[in-house]
Amino acid sequence: MDSFYRRPEVRAAYQAYVDKRELESFDHPFERKVVEYLAATRPRDVLEVGCGSGRLFRTFRRAGFGGRYTGTDVAGWLLADCRRRHPDARWIAATAYQIPLVDGACDVCFSYAVIESLVYPEKALGEMIRVVKPGGRLALLFPDFVESGHLGSQQAGLSPGRATAKLARGQWVDAALTWFDERIRIPRALRRARQRLGPFPVNLAPLALDHPAVTLPDYDAVYLSSKADVEDWASARGVPVEYPLGRHLPVALRAKSWTFLVITRT
Ligand SMILES: C[S@@+](CC[C@H](N)C(=O)[O-])C[C@H]1O[C@@H](n2cnc3c(N)ncnc32)[C@H](O)[C@@H]1O
């Protein structure tokens, strides 16, 4: 996955797909609510892990956040651009597995649409909580694949793509198998993965590796992300988990199957 995220030529289609969200970032009810919630805690130091092109930094500024912001990502070339555009923030090329900051460096550490891209999510969680000050917050935003039964990185049918597109092309068999996989095989496999493999199970063959230009939602996901894993992880460490917008998000936030949870460092 590292070579997928670090190489501009491989992730060009993916990056264009992620950047499309920039246009609606502040107007999207979910993103706006999350950023307004975090900004209202009046953090002095915010760290974003997996900041990509820095779109959430811009959303934070628009929400009135005037404190110090540090963005980290493995894609050094994106951060060079962030540095040019936003010299008022700090941009560090680093992996979530080894954040080059001292313990307790920030009031809020957040990570949006990243944990599901990680082969070692537990290791990243440990690093992210390490750099939060006692009393500070670690905020995670990720899709709950297990609960939703969807996993865009697992091929459904005989080729990548949606059943409707296959039907429109007259690929009846492929469309029928896609429907079966999406409705029955994949949801069942997701439900069983945790029982069979334990917490933080990983999909070893995400579509993005074989088909980098396909850009289906979450086609790069490796970790079969679920609230249950993170809740158990936090409870084993005695740190509380909260859902400021509800454990299941209201429909009006237009973030079906997403999770926004906050862990307070004790
Ligand atoms: C879906 S993008 C989200 C970017 C940004 N958070 C946003 O919402 O626009 C996932 C990001 O995670 C980064 N990433 C992947 N693996 C990482 C790792 N091990 N450490 C840090 N960042 C990573 C990718 O380079 C990519 O920019």
mmCIF file of N, CA and C in Angstrom, residues 7-8 18 20 39 42 49 62 74 82 95 98 117 129 153 175 193 199 208 219 227 230 236 246 253:
data_model
loop_
_atom_site.group_PDB
_atom_site.id
_atom_site.type_symbol
_atom_site.label_atom_id
_atom_site.label_comp_id
_atom_site.label_asym_id
_atom_site.label_seq_id
_atom_site.Cartn_x
_atom_site.Cartn_y
_atom_site.Cartn_z
ATOM 1 N N ARG A 7 3.445 7.097 -4.561
ATOM 2 C CA ARG A 7 3.885 7.399 -5.931
ATOM 3 C C ARG A 7 2.811 8.149 -6.713
ATOM 4 N N PRO A 8 3.126 9.408 -7.091
ATOM 5 C CA PRO A 8 2.125 10.250 -7.759
ATOM 6 C C PRO A 8 1.563 9.606 -9.019
ATOM 7 N N VAL A 18 -10.224 11.952 -4.664
ATOM 8 C CA VAL A 18 -10.276 12.507 -3.300
ATOM 9 C C VAL A 18 -10.464 14.025 -3.378
ATOM 10 N N LYS A 20 -11.974 15.796 -5.447
ATOM 11 C CA LYS A 20 -13.333 16.233 -5.820
ATOM 12 C C LYS A 20 -14.129 16.621 -4.571
ATOM 13 N N ALA A 39 -13.218 22.343 16.477
ATOM 14 C CA ALA A 39 -12.735 23.722 16.647
ATOM 15 C C ALA A 39 -13.313 24.328 17.931
ATOM 16 N N ARG A 42 -11.621 24.424 21.312
ATOM 17 C CA ARG A 42 -10.567 25.445 21.403
ATOM 18 C C ARG A 42 -9.155 24.865 21.553
ATOM 19 N N VAL A 49 -3.510 13.360 10.850
ATOM 20 C CA VAL A 49 -2.707 12.237 10.347
ATOM 21 C C VAL A 49 -3.345 11.754 9.039
ATOM 22 N N ARG A 62 -11.732 27.860 7.855
ATOM 23 C CA ARG A 62 -13.038 28.448 7.543
ATOM 24 C C ARG A 62 -13.971 28.364 8.750
ATOM 25 N N VAL A 74 2.061 10.245 4.144
ATOM 26 C CA VAL A 74 3.195 9.558 3.519
ATOM 27 C C VAL A 74 3.496 10.117 2.128
ATOM 28 N N CYS A 82 1.173 21.555 -0.146
ATOM 29 C CA CYS A 82 0.546 22.147 1.056
ATOM 30 C C CYS A 82 1.441 23.246 1.637
ATOM 31 N N THR A 95 4.832 8.555 8.352
ATOM 32 C CA THR A 95 3.813 7.506 8.419
ATOM 33 C C THR A 95 3.078 7.577 9.762
ATOM 34 N N GLN A 98 4.730 6.019 12.799
ATOM 35 C CA GLN A 98 5.864 6.624 13.515
ATOM 36 C C GLN A 98 5.749 8.137 13.348
ATOM 37 N N SER A 117 -7.136 2.591 5.503
ATOM 38 C CA SER A 117 -6.076 2.368 4.506
ATOM 39 C C SER A 117 -4.849 1.708 5.128
ATOM 40 N N ILE A 129 -2.620 8.194 19.843
ATOM 41 C CA ILE A 129 -2.993 8.530 21.226
ATOM 42 C C ILE A 129 -1.743 9.008 21.992
ATOM 43 N N SER A 153 -13.223 -2.239 -1.664
ATOM 44 C CA SER A 153 -11.922 -2.717 -2.133
ATOM 45 C C SER A 153 -11.939 -4.207 -2.476
ATOM 46 N N ALA A 175 -23.047 -9.045 -13.892
ATOM 47 C CA ALA A 175 -23.953 -8.204 -13.085
ATOM 48 C C ALA A 175 -24.622 -9.044 -11.998
ATOM 49 N N ALA A 193 -15.305 -12.103 9.562
ATOM 50 C CA ALA A 193 -13.856 -11.863 9.593
ATOM 51 C C ALA A 193 -13.326 -11.685 11.007
ATOM 52 N N PRO A 199 -9.475 -9.204 16.095
ATOM 53 C CA PRO A 199 -9.705 -7.783 15.827
ATOM 54 C C PRO A 199 -8.775 -7.242 14.741
ATOM 55 N N ALA A 208 -7.457 -1.435 -5.431
ATOM 56 C CA ALA A 208 -6.582 -0.325 -5.845
ATOM 57 C C ALA A 208 -5.217 -0.809 -6.321
ATOM 58 N N TYR A 219 -11.937 1.861 -2.645
ATOM 59 C CA TYR A 219 -11.303 0.739 -3.354
ATOM 60 C C TYR A 219 -9.877 0.495 -2.870
ATOM 61 N N LYS A 227 -16.313 0.080 14.363
ATOM 62 C CA LYS A 227 -16.340 0.759 15.661
ATOM 63 C C LYS A 227 -15.990 -0.237 16.764
ATOM 64 N N VAL A 230 -12.319 -0.534 17.558
ATOM 65 C CA VAL A 230 -11.737 0.641 18.226
ATOM 66 C C VAL A 230 -12.260 0.732 19.660
ATOM 67 N N ALA A 236 -9.622 -1.661 26.477
ATOM 68 C CA ALA A 236 -8.472 -2.386 27.027
ATOM 69 C C ALA A 236 -7.430 -1.416 27.600
ATOM 70 N N GLY A 246 -23.568 11.016 17.690
ATOM 71 C CA GLY A 246 -24.368 9.783 17.749
ATOM 72 C C GLY A 246 -23.561 8.601 17.234
ATOM 73 N N LEU A 253 -26.938 14.259 8.005
ATOM 74 C CA LEU A 253 -25.502 14.558 7.828
ATOM 75 C C LEU A 253 -24.934 13.953 6.549
#
